[in-house]
Amino acid sequence: MREAEEGQIPNGDSSSPSDNGSTIKTQLSQNEKTDVEPQPPPQQSTTDEQPPPNGGARAWLIVLGAFFLFFNSWGTVNTFGEFQTYYQTDLLRHESPSNISWIGSIQAFLLLFVGVITGPLYDMGYFRLLIGIGAVFVPFGFFMTSICKEYWQFVLAQGIVTGIGNGALLIPTFAILPQYFTTRKALANGLATSGSGLGGIIYPIIFHRLIGPIGFGWTTRVIGFIALATGLFSVIIMKPRVLPKQRRALLEPGAFRELPYTLFCISMFLCFLGFYTFVFYCQPYAIRQGMNPNLAFYLVPLFNASAIFGRIIPNYIADKTGPLNVLVPASLATGTLALAWIGVHSNAGIIVLTLLYGFTSGGFVSLPPVALVYLTKDMRRLGTRMGMGFTICSLGLLIGAPSSGAILNNTGEYLGLQLYSGLALMLSGGFMIWTRIAKGGAGLRVKA
């Protein structure tokens, strides 16, 4: 009986030995099948999961391409001061300075306003299409300007067509640089935007040197051919490192619920409301003060030459201190110089003021996109946010210089437009300080 009990299977395992053997065979068979079945390949990290290279030949080649796109976008806008003087004294001398400045203001307005469309299109992956459109429209606008005779034709060709081309270039050029840089974003941006300063030097000199020997038509066509060649070079070498995985909304209204972003947009609106008054009117002002017209011509190239350093040096500092910490003193210093313009009458004083104004205002072109990167948490929405912000800035560009011209027409003196420009820039500085505090606090040592 005891032996029989010892031979019984314990209650916890009611299966027979034959069942156990069958179970073991089944498990072995399953394991064998598992061993021979092909395993799915390991997930490869996509490009957007890898950190930006932050340098290297490819990244710096992108900076070179962006350099030439700024050469033809902001560079042509910064050149309009030369056209303004020529139109006032020759082709459009029957038009008021305010009317003439509308040509350049529309061009500058579209440079930023078109961003409300190009920003989301960039986010959707149409980078090469956008810079291709810009590389064609900018020279085409100059070619059409070369055959213009009437005021409305200049508005259409130089103001609208060239402006649309500039706008197609701007946002993609700004937005692609953060794909290739991390700690060097501001420096890369400063080097790229220095192209606008070089364009603002070369294009006015070409215009001034060739206008006598070959006339307005062919001089403007030469500028168009240069813009075409340099633009196509950028189209060939530039390529985004990251392509979007989904489409983005045209607008992001929720961005304006973020106080730092809203304050920053207000500040930049006021900045561009007053910034271009000096650029458009420094030459006519200098000539009225007795400066030789041949010397006055060099004021715009001098402004753009100093602006090159004003784009690179502050951007290098911004990588260490933060973009807002550089934009605050830049805006206040530029506003101070605009007000100091009231008391400057000598040739030497005007030249020195032009150099200083170009340097301190250089950050207005190069640093706002870096600041928007800093103010944007989701980089996938960067293009849309840049587009909205630049659209608000464009309104300042649209009404700024013509308003200054209207003040000049009504008063006959430059005092009113000098006050208008200086106070707008000082208000911009005030809102920039508020932006800095809202984002980074009141601590002076905080990187913001």
Short mmCIF file of C-alpha atoms in Angstrom, two decimals:
data_model
loop_
_atom_site.label_atom_id
_atom_site.label_comp_id
_atom_site.label_asym_id
_atom_site.label_seq_id
_atom_site.Cartn_x
_atom_site.Cartn_y
_atom_site.Cartn_z
CA MET A 1 0.00 0.00 0.00
CA ARG A 2 2.81 2.36 0.94
CA GLU A 3 4.61 1.43 -2.26
CA ALA A 4 1.48 2.13 -4.24
CA GLU A 5 1.21 5.56 -2.62
CA GLU A 6 4.83 6.29 -3.39
CA GLY A 7 4.23 5.41 -7.07
CA GLN A 8 1.39 7.87 -7.41
CA ILE A 9 1.83 11.11 -9.29
CA PRO A 10 1.61 14.15 -7.00
CA ASN A 11 -1.69 16.03 -7.14
CA GLY A 12 0.02 19.20 -8.31
CA ASP A 13 0.88 17.63 -11.68
CA SER A 14 -1.86 15.49 -13.10
CA SER A 15 -0.30 14.93 -16.54
CA SER A 16 1.17 11.57 -17.42
CA PRO A 17 4.82 11.05 -18.35
CA SER A 18 3.85 10.52 -21.97
CA ASP A 19 2.07 13.88 -21.93
CA ASN A 20 5.17 15.52 -20.48
CA GLY A 21 7.32 14.11 -23.23
CA SER A 22 4.92 15.34 -25.85
CA THR A 23 4.93 18.81 -24.30
CA ILE A 24 8.71 18.95 -24.26
CA LYS A 25 8.90 17.91 -27.92
CA THR A 26 6.38 20.58 -28.84
CA GLN A 27 8.37 23.28 -27.01
CA LEU A 28 11.61 22.16 -28.67
CA SER A 29 9.92 22.26 -32.05
CA GLN A 30 8.65 25.79 -31.40
CA ASN A 31 12.09 26.91 -30.27
CA GLU A 32 13.65 25.52 -33.42
CA LYS A 33 11.12 27.37 -35.54
CA THR A 34 11.81 30.55 -33.60
CA ASP A 35 15.55 30.17 -34.15
CA VAL A 36 15.25 29.83 -37.89
CA GLU A 37 12.60 32.49 -38.45
CA PRO A 38 14.17 35.73 -39.78
CA GLN A 39 14.15 38.59 -37.29
CA PRO A 40 13.08 42.06 -38.39
CA PRO A 41 16.04 44.38 -38.96
CA PRO A 42 16.83 46.80 -36.16
CA GLN A 43 15.30 50.24 -36.49
CA GLN A 44 17.66 52.63 -38.24
CA SER A 45 17.82 56.09 -36.77
CA THR A 46 16.38 58.62 -39.15
CA THR A 47 18.17 61.80 -40.04
CA ASP A 48 15.99 63.91 -37.82
CA GLU A 49 16.79 61.65 -34.85
CA GLN A 50 20.50 62.34 -35.25
CA PRO A 51 21.91 65.58 -33.85
CA PRO A 52 22.96 68.30 -36.30
CA PRO A 53 26.61 67.98 -37.35
CA ASN A 54 27.39 71.49 -36.00
CA GLY A 55 30.09 71.90 -38.64
CA GLY A 56 31.82 70.01 -41.39
CA ALA A 57 32.11 70.63 -45.12
CA ARG A 58 28.45 69.99 -45.87
CA ALA A 59 27.20 72.30 -43.12
CA TRP A 60 29.48 75.18 -44.10
CA LEU A 61 28.52 74.71 -47.75
CA ILE A 62 24.92 75.30 -46.68
CA VAL A 63 26.09 78.52 -45.01
CA LEU A 64 27.74 79.57 -48.29
CA GLY A 65 24.54 78.92 -50.21
CA ALA A 66 22.55 80.88 -47.63
CA PHE A 67 25.11 83.70 -47.92
CA PHE A 68 24.28 84.17 -51.59
CA LEU A 69 20.53 83.97 -50.98
CA PHE A 70 20.84 86.80 -48.45
CA PHE A 71 23.09 88.56 -50.97
CA ASN A 72 20.07 88.68 -53.29
CA SER A 73 17.22 89.16 -50.79
CA TRP A 74 18.19 91.57 -48.02
CA GLY A 75 21.08 92.74 -50.22
CA THR A 76 18.75 94.10 -52.90
CA VAL A 77 16.46 95.66 -50.27
CA ASN A 78 19.44 97.40 -48.66
CA THR A 79 20.40 98.72 -52.11
CA PHE A 80 17.18 100.63 -52.63
CA GLY A 81 18.58 103.75 -51.00
CA GLU A 82 20.70 104.18 -54.15
CA PHE A 83 17.66 103.72 -56.40
CA GLN A 84 15.69 106.18 -54.24
CA THR A 85 18.26 108.93 -54.83
CA TYR A 86 18.49 108.22 -58.56
CA TYR A 87 14.72 108.12 -59.02
CA GLN A 88 14.29 111.41 -57.12
CA THR A 89 16.83 113.18 -59.34
CA ASP A 90 16.19 111.52 -62.71
CA LEU A 91 13.67 108.89 -63.83
CA LEU A 92 10.89 109.70 -61.36
CA ARG A 93 11.78 113.28 -60.42
CA HIS A 94 8.14 114.27 -60.96
CA GLU A 95 7.12 111.96 -58.07
CA SER A 96 7.37 112.84 -54.39
CA PRO A 97 9.99 111.14 -52.20
CA SER A 98 7.17 109.45 -50.30
CA ASN A 99 5.74 107.93 -53.49
CA ILE A 100 9.17 106.74 -54.60
CA SER A 101 9.86 105.14 -51.23
CA TRP A 102 6.71 103.03 -51.66
CA ILE A 103 8.62 101.02 -54.28
CA GLY A 104 11.31 100.01 -51.81
CA SER A 105 8.83 99.64 -48.97
CA ILE A 106 6.65 97.23 -50.95
CA GLN A 107 9.75 95.24 -51.86
CA ALA A 108 10.83 95.09 -48.22
CA PHE A 109 7.25 94.39 -47.06
CA LEU A 110 6.92 91.38 -49.36
CA LEU A 111 10.35 90.15 -48.28
CA LEU A 112 8.82 89.46 -44.86
CA PHE A 113 5.08 89.21 -45.59
CA VAL A 114 5.41 86.33 -48.05
CA GLY A 115 6.77 84.36 -45.10
CA VAL A 116 3.21 83.66 -43.92
CA ILE A 117 3.00 81.33 -46.93
CA THR A 118 6.60 80.23 -47.37
CA GLY A 119 7.01 79.32 -43.69
CA PRO A 120 4.37 76.55 -43.72
CA LEU A 121 5.49 75.49 -47.23
CA TYR A 122 9.00 75.07 -45.86
CA ASP A 123 7.60 72.98 -43.01
CA MET A 124 5.84 70.84 -45.64
CA GLY A 125 9.14 70.07 -47.36
CA TYR A 126 9.13 72.50 -50.31
CA PHE A 127 12.52 74.03 -49.58
CA ARG A 128 14.05 73.61 -53.03
CA LEU A 129 10.89 74.76 -54.79
CA LEU A 130 10.83 77.96 -52.74
CA ILE A 131 14.46 78.92 -53.31
CA GLY A 132 14.06 78.01 -56.98
CA ILE A 133 11.13 80.43 -57.30
CA GLY A 134 13.09 83.12 -55.51
CA ALA A 135 16.20 82.56 -57.63
CA VAL A 136 14.10 83.23 -60.75
CA PHE A 137 11.80 86.00 -59.54
CA VAL A 138 14.52 88.32 -58.18
CA PRO A 139 16.48 88.62 -61.45
CA PHE A 140 13.25 88.65 -63.48
CA GLY A 141 12.09 91.64 -61.44
CA PHE A 142 15.30 93.50 -62.23
CA PHE A 143 15.06 92.62 -65.93
CA MET A 144 11.54 94.07 -65.99
CA THR A 145 12.65 97.14 -64.02
CA SER A 146 15.25 97.84 -66.71
CA ILE A 147 12.49 98.57 -69.26
CA CYS A 148 10.15 100.51 -66.96
CA LYS A 149 9.11 104.06 -67.83
CA GLU A 150 6.11 104.83 -65.61
CA TYR A 151 5.80 104.90 -61.82
CA TRP A 152 3.28 102.04 -61.66
CA GLN A 153 5.62 99.88 -63.74
CA PHE A 154 8.43 100.35 -61.20
CA VAL A 155 6.02 99.44 -58.39
CA LEU A 156 5.00 96.26 -60.21
CA ALA A 157 8.47 95.12 -61.34
CA GLN A 158 10.87 96.24 -58.60
CA GLY A 159 8.37 96.42 -55.76
CA ILE A 160 6.12 93.40 -56.27
CA VAL A 161 7.96 90.89 -58.50
CA THR A 162 11.36 91.32 -56.86
CA GLY A 163 9.67 91.48 -53.44
CA ILE A 164 7.92 88.14 -53.98
CA GLY A 165 11.21 86.61 -55.05
CA ASN A 166 12.92 87.97 -51.94
CA GLY A 167 10.14 86.61 -49.76
CA ALA A 168 10.41 83.14 -51.29
CA LEU A 169 14.10 83.06 -50.30
CA LEU A 170 14.02 84.47 -46.78
CA ILE A 171 12.27 81.94 -44.50
CA PRO A 172 13.82 78.82 -46.08
CA THR A 173 17.27 80.40 -45.81
CA PHE A 174 16.82 81.21 -42.14
CA ALA A 175 15.09 77.94 -41.22
CA ILE A 176 17.54 75.51 -42.81
CA LEU A 177 20.57 76.62 -40.76
CA PRO A 178 19.39 75.14 -37.40
CA GLN A 179 19.25 71.74 -39.14
CA TYR A 180 23.05 71.80 -39.42
CA PHE A 181 24.17 73.63 -36.27
CA THR A 182 23.60 73.48 -32.51
CA THR A 183 26.04 75.55 -30.47
CA ARG A 184 27.09 77.53 -33.55
CA LYS A 185 23.62 78.51 -34.75
CA ALA A 186 24.02 82.24 -34.20
CA LEU A 187 27.52 82.34 -35.72
CA ALA A 188 26.38 80.42 -38.80
CA ASN A 189 23.40 82.75 -39.09
CA GLY A 190 25.63 85.80 -38.79
CA LEU A 191 28.02 84.57 -41.48
CA ALA A 192 25.11 83.78 -43.80
CA THR A 193 23.32 87.09 -43.27
CA SER A 194 26.55 89.00 -43.88
CA GLY A 195 25.76 88.25 -47.51
CA SER A 196 23.10 90.95 -47.31
CA GLY A 197 25.77 93.44 -46.32
CA LEU A 198 28.02 92.42 -49.21
CA GLY A 199 25.08 92.65 -51.62
CA GLY A 200 24.36 96.09 -50.25
CA ILE A 201 27.94 97.09 -51.07
CA ILE A 202 28.40 95.50 -54.48
CA TYR A 203 25.03 96.30 -56.04
CA PRO A 204 25.13 100.07 -55.29
CA ILE A 205 28.72 100.34 -56.56
CA ILE A 206 27.79 98.51 -59.76
CA PHE A 207 24.79 100.80 -60.16
CA HIS A 208 26.83 103.96 -59.58
CA ARG A 209 29.75 102.97 -61.81
CA LEU A 210 27.72 101.67 -64.76
CA ILE A 211 24.77 104.08 -64.82
CA GLY A 212 26.80 106.68 -66.75
CA PRO A 213 28.59 104.50 -69.33
CA ILE A 214 25.78 102.06 -70.20
CA GLY A 215 22.62 103.69 -68.88
CA PHE A 216 19.91 102.64 -66.43
CA GLY A 217 18.54 99.75 -68.51
CA TRP A 218 21.69 97.73 -68.94
CA THR A 219 22.96 98.60 -65.46
CA THR A 220 19.82 97.06 -63.95
CA ARG A 221 20.15 94.02 -66.25
CA VAL A 222 23.73 93.47 -65.06
CA ILE A 223 22.42 93.38 -61.49
CA GLY A 224 19.78 90.89 -62.63
CA PHE A 225 22.35 88.58 -64.24
CA ILE A 226 24.49 88.61 -61.07
CA ALA A 227 21.42 87.76 -59.00
CA LEU A 228 20.54 84.92 -61.40
CA ALA A 229 24.01 83.35 -61.33
CA THR A 230 24.45 83.51 -57.56
CA GLY A 231 20.88 82.36 -56.93
CA LEU A 232 21.21 79.28 -59.14
CA PHE A 233 24.46 78.38 -57.38
CA SER A 234 22.57 78.25 -54.08
CA VAL A 235 19.77 76.17 -55.59
CA ILE A 236 22.31 73.60 -56.77
CA ILE A 237 24.23 73.15 -53.51
CA MET A 238 21.56 73.58 -50.83
CA LYS A 239 19.54 70.64 -49.53
CA PRO A 240 17.58 70.22 -46.28
CA ARG A 241 18.93 67.61 -43.88
CA VAL A 242 15.51 66.87 -42.37
CA LEU A 243 12.27 66.35 -44.26
CA PRO A 244 8.94 66.73 -42.44
CA LYS A 245 6.88 63.64 -41.62
CA GLN A 246 3.54 65.41 -41.69
CA ARG A 247 1.98 68.58 -43.03
CA ARG A 248 1.85 71.68 -40.88
CA ALA A 249 -0.88 74.23 -40.37
CA LEU A 250 -0.67 77.52 -42.23
CA LEU A 251 -1.02 79.43 -38.95
CA GLU A 252 -0.47 78.66 -35.29
CA PRO A 253 -2.68 81.13 -33.37
CA GLY A 254 -1.71 79.47 -30.09
CA ALA A 255 1.75 80.98 -30.41
CA PHE A 256 0.33 84.38 -29.46
CA ARG A 257 -0.79 82.96 -26.12
CA GLU A 258 2.90 82.79 -25.27
CA LEU A 259 3.81 86.22 -23.87
CA PRO A 260 7.51 86.23 -24.93
CA TYR A 261 6.61 85.41 -28.55
CA THR A 262 3.92 88.13 -28.69
CA LEU A 263 6.17 90.76 -27.12
CA PHE A 264 8.98 89.85 -29.48
CA CYS A 265 6.71 90.31 -32.53
CA ILE A 266 5.61 93.76 -31.26
CA SER A 267 9.22 94.76 -30.67
CA MET A 268 10.30 93.74 -34.17
CA PHE A 269 7.30 95.53 -35.73
CA LEU A 270 8.39 98.77 -34.05
CA CYS A 271 11.99 98.10 -35.03
CA PHE A 272 11.23 97.85 -38.75
CA LEU A 273 8.81 100.77 -38.49
CA GLY A 274 11.75 103.07 -37.80
CA PHE A 275 14.80 101.21 -39.06
CA TYR A 276 14.75 101.90 -42.82
CA THR A 277 14.11 105.63 -42.55
CA PHE A 278 17.83 106.29 -42.23
CA VAL A 279 18.73 103.80 -44.98
CA PHE A 280 16.35 105.41 -47.50
CA TYR A 281 16.94 109.06 -46.61
CA CYS A 282 20.56 109.36 -45.50
CA GLN A 283 21.77 110.22 -49.02
CA PRO A 284 19.19 112.97 -49.77
CA TYR A 285 19.78 114.36 -46.27
CA ALA A 286 23.55 114.46 -46.78
CA ILE A 287 23.21 116.20 -50.15
CA ARG A 288 20.92 118.81 -48.57
CA GLN A 289 23.56 119.39 -45.89
CA GLY A 290 26.09 120.19 -48.63
CA MET A 291 27.80 116.84 -49.20
CA ASN A 292 29.08 116.20 -52.72
CA PRO A 293 26.66 113.78 -54.46
CA ASN A 294 29.57 111.52 -55.46
CA LEU A 295 30.56 111.22 -51.80
CA ALA A 296 26.95 110.87 -50.64
CA PHE A 297 26.60 107.86 -52.93
CA TYR A 298 29.03 105.90 -50.74
CA LEU A 299 26.87 106.24 -47.64
CA VAL A 300 24.74 103.19 -48.50
CA PRO A 301 27.79 100.99 -49.25
CA LEU A 302 29.41 102.23 -46.03
CA PHE A 303 26.26 101.38 -44.10
CA ASN A 304 26.22 97.86 -45.54
CA ALA A 305 29.97 97.37 -45.02
CA SER A 306 29.69 98.09 -41.31
CA ALA A 307 26.54 95.97 -41.17
CA ILE A 308 28.63 92.93 -42.17
CA PHE A 309 30.54 93.22 -38.90
CA GLY A 310 27.27 94.04 -37.15
CA ARG A 311 25.91 90.68 -38.25
CA ILE A 312 28.92 88.48 -37.47
CA ILE A 313 30.25 89.87 -34.16
CA PRO A 314 26.91 90.13 -32.29
CA ASN A 315 25.96 86.66 -33.50
CA TYR A 316 29.21 85.24 -32.18
CA ILE A 317 28.44 86.85 -28.82
CA ALA A 318 24.83 85.61 -28.95
CA ASP A 319 26.01 81.98 -29.03
CA LYS A 320 27.46 82.60 -25.57
CA THR A 321 24.97 85.04 -24.03
CA GLY A 322 21.71 84.32 -25.87
CA PRO A 323 20.08 86.31 -28.73
CA LEU A 324 17.77 88.47 -26.59
CA ASN A 325 20.70 89.67 -24.49
CA VAL A 326 22.27 91.04 -27.68
CA LEU A 327 19.10 92.40 -29.31
CA VAL A 328 18.29 94.58 -26.29
CA PRO A 329 21.44 96.76 -26.46
CA ALA A 330 21.42 96.66 -30.27
CA SER A 331 17.90 98.12 -30.49
CA LEU A 332 18.55 100.77 -27.83
CA ALA A 333 21.86 101.78 -29.42
CA THR A 334 20.29 102.07 -32.87
CA GLY A 335 17.44 104.15 -31.48
CA THR A 336 19.93 106.44 -29.77
CA LEU A 337 21.84 106.92 -33.03
CA ALA A 338 18.62 107.68 -34.92
CA LEU A 339 17.89 110.45 -32.42
CA ALA A 340 21.50 111.64 -32.57
CA TRP A 341 21.00 112.05 -36.34
CA ILE A 342 19.12 115.28 -35.50
CA GLY A 343 22.32 117.00 -34.46
CA VAL A 344 24.64 115.70 -37.20
CA HIS A 345 25.27 118.08 -40.10
CA SER A 346 28.93 117.80 -41.18
CA ASN A 347 30.29 115.37 -43.74
CA ALA A 348 32.49 113.62 -41.19
CA GLY A 349 29.64 113.36 -38.69
CA ILE A 350 27.26 111.85 -41.27
CA ILE A 351 29.87 109.29 -42.34
CA VAL A 352 30.63 108.25 -38.75
CA LEU A 353 26.90 108.05 -37.95
CA THR A 354 26.35 105.85 -41.01
CA LEU A 355 29.09 103.44 -39.94
CA LEU A 356 27.82 103.21 -36.36
CA TYR A 357 24.19 102.83 -37.46
CA GLY A 358 25.12 100.02 -39.83
CA PHE A 359 26.99 98.15 -37.10
CA THR A 360 24.42 98.46 -34.32
CA SER A 361 21.49 97.65 -36.60
CA GLY A 362 23.19 94.62 -38.15
CA GLY A 363 21.65 92.34 -35.56
CA PHE A 364 18.12 93.29 -36.66
CA VAL A 365 18.53 91.13 -39.76
CA SER A 366 20.58 88.25 -38.37
CA LEU A 367 19.40 87.74 -34.78
CA PRO A 368 15.55 87.66 -34.93
CA PRO A 369 15.50 84.17 -36.50
CA VAL A 370 17.92 82.94 -33.83
CA ALA A 371 15.68 84.46 -31.17
CA LEU A 372 12.65 82.73 -32.71
CA VAL A 373 14.50 79.42 -32.49
CA TYR A 374 15.09 80.19 -28.82
CA LEU A 375 11.40 81.07 -28.32
CA THR A 376 10.13 77.95 -30.13
CA LYS A 377 9.91 74.66 -28.24
CA ASP A 378 8.80 72.49 -31.19
CA MET A 379 11.28 72.95 -34.05
CA ARG A 380 8.80 71.32 -36.44
CA ARG A 381 6.76 74.53 -36.18
CA LEU A 382 9.68 76.88 -36.65
CA GLY A 383 8.84 77.80 -40.26
CA THR A 384 5.24 78.63 -39.39
CA ARG A 385 6.27 80.75 -36.41
CA MET A 386 8.90 82.58 -38.44
CA GLY A 387 6.32 83.24 -41.14
CA MET A 388 3.82 84.72 -38.69
CA GLY A 389 6.44 86.82 -36.92
CA PHE A 390 7.94 88.16 -40.13
CA THR A 391 4.48 88.98 -41.47
CA ILE A 392 3.92 91.27 -38.49
CA CYS A 393 7.36 92.83 -39.04
CA SER A 394 6.52 93.37 -42.71
CA LEU A 395 3.74 95.77 -41.78
CA GLY A 396 6.34 97.97 -40.12
CA LEU A 397 8.48 97.87 -43.25
CA LEU A 398 5.50 98.70 -45.44
CA ILE A 399 4.44 101.86 -43.63
CA GLY A 400 7.74 102.98 -42.08
CA ALA A 401 9.64 104.70 -44.88
CA PRO A 402 6.56 106.09 -46.71
CA SER A 403 5.36 107.60 -43.41
CA SER A 404 8.77 109.24 -43.05
CA GLY A 405 8.48 110.54 -46.60
CA ALA A 406 5.02 111.95 -45.87
CA ILE A 407 6.41 113.75 -42.81
CA LEU A 408 9.18 115.19 -44.98
CA ASN A 409 6.69 116.32 -47.65
CA ASN A 410 4.43 118.04 -45.12
CA THR A 411 7.13 119.77 -43.09
CA GLY A 412 9.93 120.19 -45.60
CA GLU A 413 12.37 119.33 -42.83
CA TYR A 414 14.06 116.12 -41.67
CA LEU A 415 13.46 116.69 -37.94
CA GLY A 416 10.05 115.02 -37.94
CA LEU A 417 11.17 111.82 -39.66
CA GLN A 418 14.28 111.65 -37.46
CA LEU A 419 12.11 111.80 -34.32
CA TYR A 420 9.68 109.29 -35.82
CA SER A 421 12.48 106.82 -36.56
CA GLY A 422 14.31 107.25 -33.26
CA LEU A 423 11.25 106.96 -31.02
CA ALA A 424 10.01 103.85 -32.85
CA LEU A 425 13.40 102.18 -32.33
CA MET A 426 13.53 103.17 -28.65
CA LEU A 427 10.05 101.69 -28.13
CA SER A 428 11.29 98.55 -29.85
CA GLY A 429 14.11 98.38 -27.33
CA GLY A 430 11.63 98.71 -24.47
CA PHE A 431 9.53 95.81 -25.70
CA MET A 432 12.68 93.77 -26.28
CA ILE A 433 13.61 94.27 -22.61
CA TRP A 434 10.12 93.07 -21.64
CA THR A 435 10.55 90.02 -23.90
CA ARG A 436 13.88 89.23 -22.24
CA ILE A 437 12.36 89.43 -18.76
CA ALA A 438 9.27 87.41 -19.72
CA LYS A 439 11.40 84.61 -21.14
CA GLY A 440 14.53 84.54 -18.98
CA GLY A 441 13.69 86.58 -15.91
CA ALA A 442 15.35 89.72 -14.64
CA GLY A 443 18.72 88.15 -13.83
CA LEU A 444 21.50 89.80 -15.81
CA ARG A 445 23.60 86.62 -15.98
CA VAL A 446 20.85 84.44 -17.42
CA LYS A 447 21.44 83.25 -20.99
CA ALA A 448 18.40 84.33 -22.96
#
